[in-house]
PDB file of C-alpha atoms and ligand atoms in Angstrom:
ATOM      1  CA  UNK A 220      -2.835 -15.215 -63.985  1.00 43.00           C
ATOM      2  CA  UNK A 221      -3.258 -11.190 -63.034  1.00 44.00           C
ATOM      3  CA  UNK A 222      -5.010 -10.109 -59.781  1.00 45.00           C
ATOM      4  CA  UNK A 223      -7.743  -9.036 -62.292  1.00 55.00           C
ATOM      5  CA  UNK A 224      -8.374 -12.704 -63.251  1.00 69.00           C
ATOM      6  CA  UNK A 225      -9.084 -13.819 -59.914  1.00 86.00           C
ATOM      7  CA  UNK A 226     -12.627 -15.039 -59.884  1.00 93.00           C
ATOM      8  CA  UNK A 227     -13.802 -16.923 -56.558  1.00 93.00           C
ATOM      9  CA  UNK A 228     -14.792 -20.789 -57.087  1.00 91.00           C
ATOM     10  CA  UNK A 229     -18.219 -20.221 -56.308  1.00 94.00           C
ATOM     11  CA  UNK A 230     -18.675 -17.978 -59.311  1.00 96.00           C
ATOM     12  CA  UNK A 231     -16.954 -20.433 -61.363  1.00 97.00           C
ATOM     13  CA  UNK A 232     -19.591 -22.638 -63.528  1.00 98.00           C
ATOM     14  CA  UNK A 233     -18.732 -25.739 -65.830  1.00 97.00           C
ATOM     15  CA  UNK A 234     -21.717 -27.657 -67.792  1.00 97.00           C
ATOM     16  CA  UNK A 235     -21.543 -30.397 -64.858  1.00 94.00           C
ATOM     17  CA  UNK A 236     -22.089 -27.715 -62.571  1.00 97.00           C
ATOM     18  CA  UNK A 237     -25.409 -26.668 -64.396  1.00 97.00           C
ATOM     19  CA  UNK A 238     -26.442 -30.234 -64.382  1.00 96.00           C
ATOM     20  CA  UNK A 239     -25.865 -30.766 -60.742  1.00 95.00           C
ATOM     21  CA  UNK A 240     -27.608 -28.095 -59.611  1.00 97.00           C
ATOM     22  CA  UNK A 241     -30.670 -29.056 -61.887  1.00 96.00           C
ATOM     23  CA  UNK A 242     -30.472 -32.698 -60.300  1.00 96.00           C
ATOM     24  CA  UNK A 243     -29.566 -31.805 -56.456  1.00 98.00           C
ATOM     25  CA  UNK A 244     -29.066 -28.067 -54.822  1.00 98.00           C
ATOM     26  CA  UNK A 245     -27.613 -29.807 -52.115  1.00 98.00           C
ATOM     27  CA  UNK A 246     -25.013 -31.870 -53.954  1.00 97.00           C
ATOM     28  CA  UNK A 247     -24.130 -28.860 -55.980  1.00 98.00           C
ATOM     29  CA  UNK A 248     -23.239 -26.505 -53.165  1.00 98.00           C
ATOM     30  CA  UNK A 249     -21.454 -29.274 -50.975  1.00 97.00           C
ATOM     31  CA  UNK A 250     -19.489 -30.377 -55.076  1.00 96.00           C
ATOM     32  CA  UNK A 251     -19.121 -26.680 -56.070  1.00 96.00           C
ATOM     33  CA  UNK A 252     -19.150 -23.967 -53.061  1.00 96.00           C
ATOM     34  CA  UNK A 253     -17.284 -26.320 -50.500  1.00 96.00           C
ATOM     35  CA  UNK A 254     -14.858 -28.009 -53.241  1.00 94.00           C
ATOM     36  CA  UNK A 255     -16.039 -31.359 -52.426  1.00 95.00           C
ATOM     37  CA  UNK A 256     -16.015 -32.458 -55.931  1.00 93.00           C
ATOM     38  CA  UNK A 257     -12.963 -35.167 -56.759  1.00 92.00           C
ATOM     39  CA  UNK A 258     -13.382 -36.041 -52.605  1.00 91.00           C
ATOM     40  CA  UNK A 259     -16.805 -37.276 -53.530  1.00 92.00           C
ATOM     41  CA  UNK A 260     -16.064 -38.629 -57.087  1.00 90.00           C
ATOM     42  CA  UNK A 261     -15.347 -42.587 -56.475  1.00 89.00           C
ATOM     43  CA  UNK A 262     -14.079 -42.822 -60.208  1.00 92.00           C
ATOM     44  CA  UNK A 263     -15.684 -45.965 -62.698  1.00 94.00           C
ATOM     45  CA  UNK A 264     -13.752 -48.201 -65.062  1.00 96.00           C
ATOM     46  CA  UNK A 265     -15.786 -46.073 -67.962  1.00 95.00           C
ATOM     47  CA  UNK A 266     -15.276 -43.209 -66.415  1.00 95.00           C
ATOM     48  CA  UNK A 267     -11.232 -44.430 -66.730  1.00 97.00           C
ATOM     49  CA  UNK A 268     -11.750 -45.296 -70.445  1.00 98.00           C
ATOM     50  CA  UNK A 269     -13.145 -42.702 -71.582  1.00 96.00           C
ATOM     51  CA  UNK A 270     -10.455 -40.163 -70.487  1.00 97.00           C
ATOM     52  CA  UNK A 271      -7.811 -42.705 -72.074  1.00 98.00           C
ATOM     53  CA  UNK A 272      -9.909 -42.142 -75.052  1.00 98.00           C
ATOM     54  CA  UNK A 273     -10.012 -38.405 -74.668  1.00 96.00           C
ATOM     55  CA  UNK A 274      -6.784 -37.784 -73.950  1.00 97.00           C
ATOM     56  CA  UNK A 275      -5.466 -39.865 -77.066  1.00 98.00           C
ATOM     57  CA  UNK A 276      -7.178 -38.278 -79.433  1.00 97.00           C
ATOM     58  CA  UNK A 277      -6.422 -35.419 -78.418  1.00 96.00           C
ATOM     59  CA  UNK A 278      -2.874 -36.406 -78.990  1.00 96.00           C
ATOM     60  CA  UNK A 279      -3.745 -37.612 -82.735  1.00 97.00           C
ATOM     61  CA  UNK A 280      -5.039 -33.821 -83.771  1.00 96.00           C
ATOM     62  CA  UNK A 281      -2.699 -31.681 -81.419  1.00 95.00           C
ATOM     63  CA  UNK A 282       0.499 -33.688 -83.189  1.00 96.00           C
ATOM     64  CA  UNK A 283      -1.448 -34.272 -86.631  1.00 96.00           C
ATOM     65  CA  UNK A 284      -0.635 -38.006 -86.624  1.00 97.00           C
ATOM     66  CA  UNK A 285      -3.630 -38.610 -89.369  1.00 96.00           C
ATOM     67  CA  UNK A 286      -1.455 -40.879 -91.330  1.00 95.00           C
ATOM     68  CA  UNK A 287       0.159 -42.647 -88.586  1.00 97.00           C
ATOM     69  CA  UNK A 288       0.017 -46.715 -88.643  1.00 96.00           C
ATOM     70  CA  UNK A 289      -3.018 -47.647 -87.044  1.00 96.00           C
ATOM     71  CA  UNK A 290      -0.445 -49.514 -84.519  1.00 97.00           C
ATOM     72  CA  UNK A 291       1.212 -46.363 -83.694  1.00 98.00           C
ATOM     73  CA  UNK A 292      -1.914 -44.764 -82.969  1.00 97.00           C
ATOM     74  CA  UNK A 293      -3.312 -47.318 -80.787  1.00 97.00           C
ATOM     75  CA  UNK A 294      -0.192 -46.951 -78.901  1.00 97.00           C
ATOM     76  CA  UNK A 295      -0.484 -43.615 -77.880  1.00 98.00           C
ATOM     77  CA  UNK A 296      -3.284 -45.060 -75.466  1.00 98.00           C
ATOM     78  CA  UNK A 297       0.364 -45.961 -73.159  1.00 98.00           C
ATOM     79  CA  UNK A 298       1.154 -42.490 -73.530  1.00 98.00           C
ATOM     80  CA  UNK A 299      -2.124 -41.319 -72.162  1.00 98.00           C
ATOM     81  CA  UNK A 300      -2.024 -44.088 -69.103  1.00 98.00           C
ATOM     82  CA  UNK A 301       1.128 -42.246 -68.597  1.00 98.00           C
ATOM     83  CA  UNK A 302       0.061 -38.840 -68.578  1.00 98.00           C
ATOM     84  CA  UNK A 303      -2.939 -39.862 -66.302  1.00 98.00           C
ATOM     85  CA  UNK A 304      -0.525 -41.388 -63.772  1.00 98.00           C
ATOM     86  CA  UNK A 305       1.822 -38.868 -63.957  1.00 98.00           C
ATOM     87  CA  UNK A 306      -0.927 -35.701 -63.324  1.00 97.00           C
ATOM     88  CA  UNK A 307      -2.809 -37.692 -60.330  1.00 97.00           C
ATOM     89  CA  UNK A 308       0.980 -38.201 -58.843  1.00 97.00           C
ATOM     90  CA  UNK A 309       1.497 -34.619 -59.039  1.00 97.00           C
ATOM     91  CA  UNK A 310      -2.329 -33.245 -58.189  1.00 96.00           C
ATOM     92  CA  UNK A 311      -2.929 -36.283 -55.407  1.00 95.00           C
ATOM     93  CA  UNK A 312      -6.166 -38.332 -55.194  1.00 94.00           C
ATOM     94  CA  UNK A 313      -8.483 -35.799 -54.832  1.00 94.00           C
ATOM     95  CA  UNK A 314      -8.070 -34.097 -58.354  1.00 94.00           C
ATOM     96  CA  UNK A 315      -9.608 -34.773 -61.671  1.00 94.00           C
ATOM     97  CA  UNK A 316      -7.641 -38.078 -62.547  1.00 97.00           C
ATOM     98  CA  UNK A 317      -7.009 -39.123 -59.109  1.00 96.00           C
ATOM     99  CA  UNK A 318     -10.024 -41.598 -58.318  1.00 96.00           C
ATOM    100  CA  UNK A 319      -9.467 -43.346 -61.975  1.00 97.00           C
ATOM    101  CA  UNK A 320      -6.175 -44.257 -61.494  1.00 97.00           C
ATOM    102  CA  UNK A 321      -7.391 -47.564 -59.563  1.00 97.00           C
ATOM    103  CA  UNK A 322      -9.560 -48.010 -62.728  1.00 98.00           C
ATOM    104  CA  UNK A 323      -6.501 -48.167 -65.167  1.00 98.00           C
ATOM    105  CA  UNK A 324      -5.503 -52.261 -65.274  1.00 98.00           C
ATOM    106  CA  UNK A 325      -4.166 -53.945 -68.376  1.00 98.00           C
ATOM    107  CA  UNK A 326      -7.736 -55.382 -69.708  1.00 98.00           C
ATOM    108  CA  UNK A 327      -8.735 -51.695 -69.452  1.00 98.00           C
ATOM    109  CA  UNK A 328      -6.189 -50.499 -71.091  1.00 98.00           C
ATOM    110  CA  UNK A 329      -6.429 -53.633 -74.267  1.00 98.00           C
ATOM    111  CA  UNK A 330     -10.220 -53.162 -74.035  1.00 98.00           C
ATOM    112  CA  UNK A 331      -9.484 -48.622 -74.565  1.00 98.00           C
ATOM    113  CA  UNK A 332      -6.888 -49.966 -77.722  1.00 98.00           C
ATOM    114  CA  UNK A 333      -9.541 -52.051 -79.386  1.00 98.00           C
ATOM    115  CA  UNK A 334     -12.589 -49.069 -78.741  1.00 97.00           C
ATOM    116  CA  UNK A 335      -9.566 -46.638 -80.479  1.00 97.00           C
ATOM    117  CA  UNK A 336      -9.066 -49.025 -83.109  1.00 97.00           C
ATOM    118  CA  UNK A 337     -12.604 -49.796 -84.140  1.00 96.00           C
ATOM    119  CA  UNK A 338     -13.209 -46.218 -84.626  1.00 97.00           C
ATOM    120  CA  UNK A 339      -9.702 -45.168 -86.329  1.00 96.00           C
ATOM    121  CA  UNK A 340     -11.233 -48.317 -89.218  1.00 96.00           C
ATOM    122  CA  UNK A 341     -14.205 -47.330 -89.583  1.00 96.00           C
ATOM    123  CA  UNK A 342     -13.503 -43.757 -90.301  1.00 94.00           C
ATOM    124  CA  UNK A 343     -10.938 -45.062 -93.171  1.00 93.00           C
ATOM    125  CA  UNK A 344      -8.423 -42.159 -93.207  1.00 92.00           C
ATOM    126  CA  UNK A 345     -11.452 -39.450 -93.147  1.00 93.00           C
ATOM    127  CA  UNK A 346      -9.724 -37.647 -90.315  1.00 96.00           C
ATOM    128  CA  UNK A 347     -11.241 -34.209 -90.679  1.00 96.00           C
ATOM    129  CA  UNK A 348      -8.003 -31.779 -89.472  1.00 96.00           C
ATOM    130  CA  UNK A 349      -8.598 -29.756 -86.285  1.00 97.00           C
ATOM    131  CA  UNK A 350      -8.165 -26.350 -86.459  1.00 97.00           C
ATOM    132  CA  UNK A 351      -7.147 -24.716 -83.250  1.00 96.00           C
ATOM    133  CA  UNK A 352      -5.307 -26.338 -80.311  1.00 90.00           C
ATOM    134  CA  UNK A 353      -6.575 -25.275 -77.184  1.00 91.00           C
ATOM    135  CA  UNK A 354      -8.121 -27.819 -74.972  1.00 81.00           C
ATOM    136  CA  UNK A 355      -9.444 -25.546 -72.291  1.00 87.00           C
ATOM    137  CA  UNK A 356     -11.731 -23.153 -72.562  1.00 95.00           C
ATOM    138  CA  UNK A 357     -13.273 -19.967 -70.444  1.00 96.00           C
ATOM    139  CA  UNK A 358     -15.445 -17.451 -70.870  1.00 96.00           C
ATOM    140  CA  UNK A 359     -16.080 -14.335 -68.584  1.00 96.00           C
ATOM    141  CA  UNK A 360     -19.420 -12.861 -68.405  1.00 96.00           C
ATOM    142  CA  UNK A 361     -20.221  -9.769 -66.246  1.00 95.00           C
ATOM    143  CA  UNK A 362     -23.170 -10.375 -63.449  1.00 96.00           C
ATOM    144  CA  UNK A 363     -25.741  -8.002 -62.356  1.00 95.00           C
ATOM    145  CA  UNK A 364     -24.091  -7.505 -59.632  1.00 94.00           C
ATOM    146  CA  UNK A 365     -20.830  -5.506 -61.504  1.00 94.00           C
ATOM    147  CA  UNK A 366     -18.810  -8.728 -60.788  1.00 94.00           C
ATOM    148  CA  UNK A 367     -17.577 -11.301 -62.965  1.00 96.00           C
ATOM    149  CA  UNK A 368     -19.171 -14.613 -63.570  1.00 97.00           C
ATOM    150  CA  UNK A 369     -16.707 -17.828 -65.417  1.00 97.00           C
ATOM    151  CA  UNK A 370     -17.906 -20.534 -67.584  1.00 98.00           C
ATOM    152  CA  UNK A 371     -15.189 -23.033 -68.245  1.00 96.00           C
ATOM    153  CA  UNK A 372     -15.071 -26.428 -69.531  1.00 94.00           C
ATOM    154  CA  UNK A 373     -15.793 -27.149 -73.002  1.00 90.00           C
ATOM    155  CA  UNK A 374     -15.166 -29.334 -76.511  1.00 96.00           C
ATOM    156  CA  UNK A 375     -12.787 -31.674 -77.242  1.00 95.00           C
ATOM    157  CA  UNK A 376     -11.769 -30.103 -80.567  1.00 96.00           C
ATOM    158  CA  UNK A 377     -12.642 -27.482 -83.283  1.00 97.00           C
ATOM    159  CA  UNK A 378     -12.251 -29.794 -86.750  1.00 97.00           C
ATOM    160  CA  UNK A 379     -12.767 -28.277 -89.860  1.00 97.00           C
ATOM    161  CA  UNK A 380     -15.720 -29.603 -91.528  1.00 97.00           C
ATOM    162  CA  UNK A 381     -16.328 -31.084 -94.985  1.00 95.00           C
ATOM    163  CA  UNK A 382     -18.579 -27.939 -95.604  1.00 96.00           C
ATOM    164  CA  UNK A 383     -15.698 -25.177 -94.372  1.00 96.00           C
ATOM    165  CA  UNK A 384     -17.905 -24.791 -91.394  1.00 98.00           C
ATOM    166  CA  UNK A 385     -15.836 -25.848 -88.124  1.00 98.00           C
ATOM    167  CA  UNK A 386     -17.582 -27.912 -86.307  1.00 98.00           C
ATOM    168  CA  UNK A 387     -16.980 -27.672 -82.438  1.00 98.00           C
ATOM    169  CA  UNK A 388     -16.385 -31.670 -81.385  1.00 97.00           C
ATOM    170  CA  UNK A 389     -17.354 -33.644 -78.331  1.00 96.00           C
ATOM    171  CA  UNK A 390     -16.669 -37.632 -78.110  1.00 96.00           C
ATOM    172  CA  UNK A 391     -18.947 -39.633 -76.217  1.00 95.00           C
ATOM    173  CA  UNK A 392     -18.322 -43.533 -74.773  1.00 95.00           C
ATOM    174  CA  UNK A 393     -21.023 -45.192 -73.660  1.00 92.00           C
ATOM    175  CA  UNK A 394     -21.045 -48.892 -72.164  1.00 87.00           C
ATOM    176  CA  UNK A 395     -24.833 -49.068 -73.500  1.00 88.00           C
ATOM    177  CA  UNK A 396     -25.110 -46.917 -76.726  1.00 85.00           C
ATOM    178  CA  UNK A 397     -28.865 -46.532 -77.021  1.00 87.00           C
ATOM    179  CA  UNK A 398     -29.494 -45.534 -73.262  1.00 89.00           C
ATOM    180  CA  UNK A 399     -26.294 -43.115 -73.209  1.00 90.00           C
ATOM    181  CA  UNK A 400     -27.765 -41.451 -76.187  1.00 89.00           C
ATOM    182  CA  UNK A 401     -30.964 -41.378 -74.705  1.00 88.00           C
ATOM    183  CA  UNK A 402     -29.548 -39.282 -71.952  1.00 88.00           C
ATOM    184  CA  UNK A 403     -27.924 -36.540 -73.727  1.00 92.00           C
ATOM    185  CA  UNK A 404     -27.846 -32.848 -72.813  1.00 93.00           C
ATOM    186  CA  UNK A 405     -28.634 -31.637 -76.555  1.00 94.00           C
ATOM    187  CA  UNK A 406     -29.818 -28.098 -74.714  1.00 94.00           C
ATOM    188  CA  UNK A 407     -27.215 -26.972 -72.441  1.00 96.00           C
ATOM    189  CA  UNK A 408     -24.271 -28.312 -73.839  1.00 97.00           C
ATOM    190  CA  UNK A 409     -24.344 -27.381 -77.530  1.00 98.00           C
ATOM    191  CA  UNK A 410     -24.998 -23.598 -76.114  1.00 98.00           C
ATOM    192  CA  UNK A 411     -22.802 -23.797 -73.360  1.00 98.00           C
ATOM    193  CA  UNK A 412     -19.747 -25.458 -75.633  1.00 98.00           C
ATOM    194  CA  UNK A 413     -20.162 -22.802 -78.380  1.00 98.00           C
ATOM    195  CA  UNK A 414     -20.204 -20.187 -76.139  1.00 98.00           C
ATOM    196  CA  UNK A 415     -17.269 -21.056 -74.628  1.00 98.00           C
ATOM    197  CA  UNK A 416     -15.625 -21.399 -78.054  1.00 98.00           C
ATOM    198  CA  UNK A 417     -16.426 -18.150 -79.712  1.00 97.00           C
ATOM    199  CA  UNK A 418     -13.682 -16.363 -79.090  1.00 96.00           C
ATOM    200  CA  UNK A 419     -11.394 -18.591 -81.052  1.00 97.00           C
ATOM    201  CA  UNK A 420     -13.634 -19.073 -84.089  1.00 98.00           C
ATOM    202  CA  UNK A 421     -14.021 -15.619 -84.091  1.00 97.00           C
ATOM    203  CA  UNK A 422      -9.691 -14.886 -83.888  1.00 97.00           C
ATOM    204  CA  UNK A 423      -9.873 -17.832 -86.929  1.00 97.00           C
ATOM    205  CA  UNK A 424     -11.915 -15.493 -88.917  1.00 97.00           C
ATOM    206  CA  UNK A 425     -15.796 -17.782 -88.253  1.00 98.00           C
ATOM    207  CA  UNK A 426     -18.885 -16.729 -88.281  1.00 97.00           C
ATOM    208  CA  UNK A 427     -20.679 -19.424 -87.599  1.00 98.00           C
ATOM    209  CA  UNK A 428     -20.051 -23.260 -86.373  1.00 98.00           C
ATOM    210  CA  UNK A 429     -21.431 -26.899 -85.815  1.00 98.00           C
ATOM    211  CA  UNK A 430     -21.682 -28.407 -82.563  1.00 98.00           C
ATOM    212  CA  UNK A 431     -21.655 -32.320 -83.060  1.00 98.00           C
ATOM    213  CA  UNK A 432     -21.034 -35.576 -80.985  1.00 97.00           C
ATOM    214  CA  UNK A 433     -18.969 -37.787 -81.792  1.00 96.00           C
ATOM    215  CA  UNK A 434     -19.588 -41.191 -80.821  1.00 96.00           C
ATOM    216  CA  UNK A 435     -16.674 -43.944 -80.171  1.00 96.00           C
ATOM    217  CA  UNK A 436     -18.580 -46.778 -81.193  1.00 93.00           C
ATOM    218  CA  UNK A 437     -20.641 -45.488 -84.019  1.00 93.00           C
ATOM    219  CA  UNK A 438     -17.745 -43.659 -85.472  1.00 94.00           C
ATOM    220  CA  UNK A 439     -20.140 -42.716 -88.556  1.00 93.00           C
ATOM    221  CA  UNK A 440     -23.330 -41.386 -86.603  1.00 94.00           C
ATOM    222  CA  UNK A 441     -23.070 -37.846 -87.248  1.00 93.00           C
ATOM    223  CA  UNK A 442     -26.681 -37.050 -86.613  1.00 94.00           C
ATOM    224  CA  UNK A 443     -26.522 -35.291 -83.338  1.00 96.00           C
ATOM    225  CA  UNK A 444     -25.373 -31.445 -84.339  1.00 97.00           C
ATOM    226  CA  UNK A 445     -26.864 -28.011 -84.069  1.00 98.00           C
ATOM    227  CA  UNK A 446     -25.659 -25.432 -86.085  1.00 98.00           C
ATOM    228  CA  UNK A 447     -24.788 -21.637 -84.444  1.00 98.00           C
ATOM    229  CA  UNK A 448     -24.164 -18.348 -86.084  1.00 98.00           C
ATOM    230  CA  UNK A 449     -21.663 -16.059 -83.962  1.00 97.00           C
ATOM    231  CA  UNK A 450     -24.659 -13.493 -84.173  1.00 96.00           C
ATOM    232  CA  UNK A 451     -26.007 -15.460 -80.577  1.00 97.00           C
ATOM    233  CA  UNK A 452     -22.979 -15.257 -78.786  1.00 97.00           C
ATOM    234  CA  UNK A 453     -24.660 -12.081 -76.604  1.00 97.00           C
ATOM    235  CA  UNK A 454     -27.482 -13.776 -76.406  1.00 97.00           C
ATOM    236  CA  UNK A 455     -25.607 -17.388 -74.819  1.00 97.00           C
ATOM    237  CA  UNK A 456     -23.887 -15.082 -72.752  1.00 97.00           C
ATOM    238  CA  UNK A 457     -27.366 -13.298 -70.800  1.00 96.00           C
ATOM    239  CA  UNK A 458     -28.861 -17.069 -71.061  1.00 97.00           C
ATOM    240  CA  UNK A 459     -25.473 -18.417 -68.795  1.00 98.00           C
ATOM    241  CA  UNK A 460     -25.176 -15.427 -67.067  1.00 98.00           C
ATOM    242  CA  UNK A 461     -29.127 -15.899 -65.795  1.00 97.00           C
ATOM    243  CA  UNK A 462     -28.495 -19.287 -64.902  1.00 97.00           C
ATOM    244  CA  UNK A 463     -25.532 -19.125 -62.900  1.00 98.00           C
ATOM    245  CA  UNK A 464     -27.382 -15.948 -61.381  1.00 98.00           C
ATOM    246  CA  UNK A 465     -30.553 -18.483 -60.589  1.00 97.00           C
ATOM    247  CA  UNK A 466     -27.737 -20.184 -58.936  1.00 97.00           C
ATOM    248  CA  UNK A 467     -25.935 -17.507 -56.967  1.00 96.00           C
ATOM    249  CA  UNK A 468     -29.308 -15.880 -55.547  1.00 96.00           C
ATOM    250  CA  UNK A 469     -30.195 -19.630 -54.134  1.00 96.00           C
ATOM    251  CA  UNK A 470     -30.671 -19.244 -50.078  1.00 94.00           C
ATOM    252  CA  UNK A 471     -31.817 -22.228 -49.086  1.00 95.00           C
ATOM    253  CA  UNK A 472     -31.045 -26.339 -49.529  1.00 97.00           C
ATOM    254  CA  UNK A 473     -32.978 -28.584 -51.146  1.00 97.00           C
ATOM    255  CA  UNK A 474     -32.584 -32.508 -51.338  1.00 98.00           C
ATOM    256  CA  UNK A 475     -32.964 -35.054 -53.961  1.00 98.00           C
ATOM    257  CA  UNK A 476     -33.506 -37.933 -51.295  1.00 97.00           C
ATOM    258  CA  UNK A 477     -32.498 -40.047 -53.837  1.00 97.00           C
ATOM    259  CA  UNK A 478     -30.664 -44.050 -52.566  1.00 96.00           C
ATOM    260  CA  UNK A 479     -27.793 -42.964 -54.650  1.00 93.00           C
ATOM    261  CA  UNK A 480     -27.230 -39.650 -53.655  1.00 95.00           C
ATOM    262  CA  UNK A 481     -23.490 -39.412 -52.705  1.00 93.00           C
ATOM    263  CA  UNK A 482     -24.470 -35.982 -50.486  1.00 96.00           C
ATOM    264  CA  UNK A 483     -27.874 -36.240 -49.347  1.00 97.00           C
ATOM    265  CA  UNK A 484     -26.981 -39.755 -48.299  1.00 96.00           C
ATOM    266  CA  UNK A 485     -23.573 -38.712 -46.674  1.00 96.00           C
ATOM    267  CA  UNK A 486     -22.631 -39.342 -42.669  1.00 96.00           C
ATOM    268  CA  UNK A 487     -21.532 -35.504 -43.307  1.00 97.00           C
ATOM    269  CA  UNK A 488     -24.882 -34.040 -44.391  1.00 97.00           C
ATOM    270  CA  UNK A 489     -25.346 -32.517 -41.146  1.00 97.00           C
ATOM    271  CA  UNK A 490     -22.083 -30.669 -40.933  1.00 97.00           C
ATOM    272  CA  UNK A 491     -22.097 -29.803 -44.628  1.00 97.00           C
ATOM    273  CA  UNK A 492     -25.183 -27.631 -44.429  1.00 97.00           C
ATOM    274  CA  UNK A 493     -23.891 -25.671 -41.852  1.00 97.00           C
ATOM    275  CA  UNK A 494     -20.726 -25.538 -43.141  1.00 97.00           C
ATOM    276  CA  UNK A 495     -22.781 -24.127 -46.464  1.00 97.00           C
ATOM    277  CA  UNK A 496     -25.332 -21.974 -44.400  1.00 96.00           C
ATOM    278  CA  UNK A 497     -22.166 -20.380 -42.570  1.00 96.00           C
ATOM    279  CA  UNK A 498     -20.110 -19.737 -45.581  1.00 95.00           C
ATOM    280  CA  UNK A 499     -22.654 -19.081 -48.205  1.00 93.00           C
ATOM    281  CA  UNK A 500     -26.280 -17.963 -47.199  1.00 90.00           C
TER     282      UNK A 500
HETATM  283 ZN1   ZN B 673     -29.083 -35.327 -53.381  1.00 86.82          ZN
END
């Protein structure tokens, strides 16, 4: 990383950020401007699987294990328990894998092996390839204000489609299908996620793309997608760069009140919103 890349956390924006800030302006300042975010994050058994799940299929594309025995595949989940293990170890408890680790017990693990293998049936060898293998994305937008702005975050995967078109690739677990459905982000994300991926369809030679979910349990419901030409990447760009400026002109705290808050309802609340009043406003 060059000087010139250095970009202060509280200009800094992920799609979670968007979404806390939408839910709770206190939460979001105390998460995003005062770094509380893994300190606050008490971790969930699904929360657990579902990186397991992430992070091994992942492994299948990055490695191109498509014809792999379905044994081998399932596994990889080890390898992934590892690699959890192995990053909280080295980033301590307050980092992104740190408060699942306590989540990770054998029946998790079986119960991650049988989700993985469900899915790798059902789709019956139609692996479609993935095209590019970076995992993280950014994306640097200039502010009003002459200073830079970074979106990060983003996909799972860029696969190649049946149609040519690459199709930009989220997986979603839910413990109760319908409801997590229900709850979807089919606004932000699927502009937020493309944005962040235009630069690398563009360097593979696209011109336009697919956003689509990918569900672990319903490995054949392929019915939530929206379809982008790289035409509205300047347009994404002013949208984000609007929203995080919505965000960055905010003066004053506001509180959801709600019982399961994590901030408002925090012992801390006091000293947080001076800590945020001192620092930010
Ligand atoms: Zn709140």
């Amino acid at each position: 990383m060059t000087q010139n890349d250095f970009i202060p956390r509280y200009r800094c924006f992920s799609l979670s950020d968007f979404h806390d800030f939408d839910h709770c302006i206190f939460r979001f300042f105390v998460k995003h401007h005062l770094g509380k975010k893994y300190e606050l994050e008490e971790g969930s058994p699904n929360q657990a699987l579902g990186s397991l799940l992430d992070l091994t299929i992942k492994k299948i594309h990055q490695n191109k294990l498509y014809h792999q025995p379905i044994e081998f595949l399932i596994n990889l989940v080890k390898n992934s328990e590892d690699h959890m293990r192995g990053k909280a170890q080295k980033d301590g408890p307050y980092s992104y894998f740190g408060p699942q680790i306590k989540f990770l017990t054998p029946e998790l693990i079986k119960k991650t092996q049988s989700v993985i293998q469900s899915y790798i049936k059902t789709l019956n060898g139609n692996w479609q390839p993935s095209i590019s293998d970076k995992t993280f994305w950014q994306e640097d937008v200039l502010g009003s204000d002459g200073g830079l702005i970074r979106l990060w975050g983003g996909p799972d995967l860029i696969e190649m489609g049946k149609d040519n078109t690459p199709e930009i690739i989220d997986f979603k677990y839910f413990e109760d299908q319908e409801r997590g459905k229900g709850y979807l982000d089919m606004d932000l994300m699927p502009k937020l996620y493309f944005l962040l991926t235009t630069a690398e369809l563009k360097r593979l030679g696209f011109n336009k793309a697919r956003f689509k979910l990918r569900f672990w349990q319903d490995a054949l419901d392929e019915s939530m997608y929206e379809e982008f030409s790289i035409d509205q990447e300047e347009s994404f760009k002013s949208y984000f760069k609007s929203r995080a400026e919505v965000i960055l002109r905010t003066t004053e705290l506001s509180f959801c009140e709600k019982a399961y808050c994590p901030v408002c309802q925090n012992p801390a609340r006091t000293d947080w919103q001076k800590q945020i009043k001192a620092e930010f406003f």
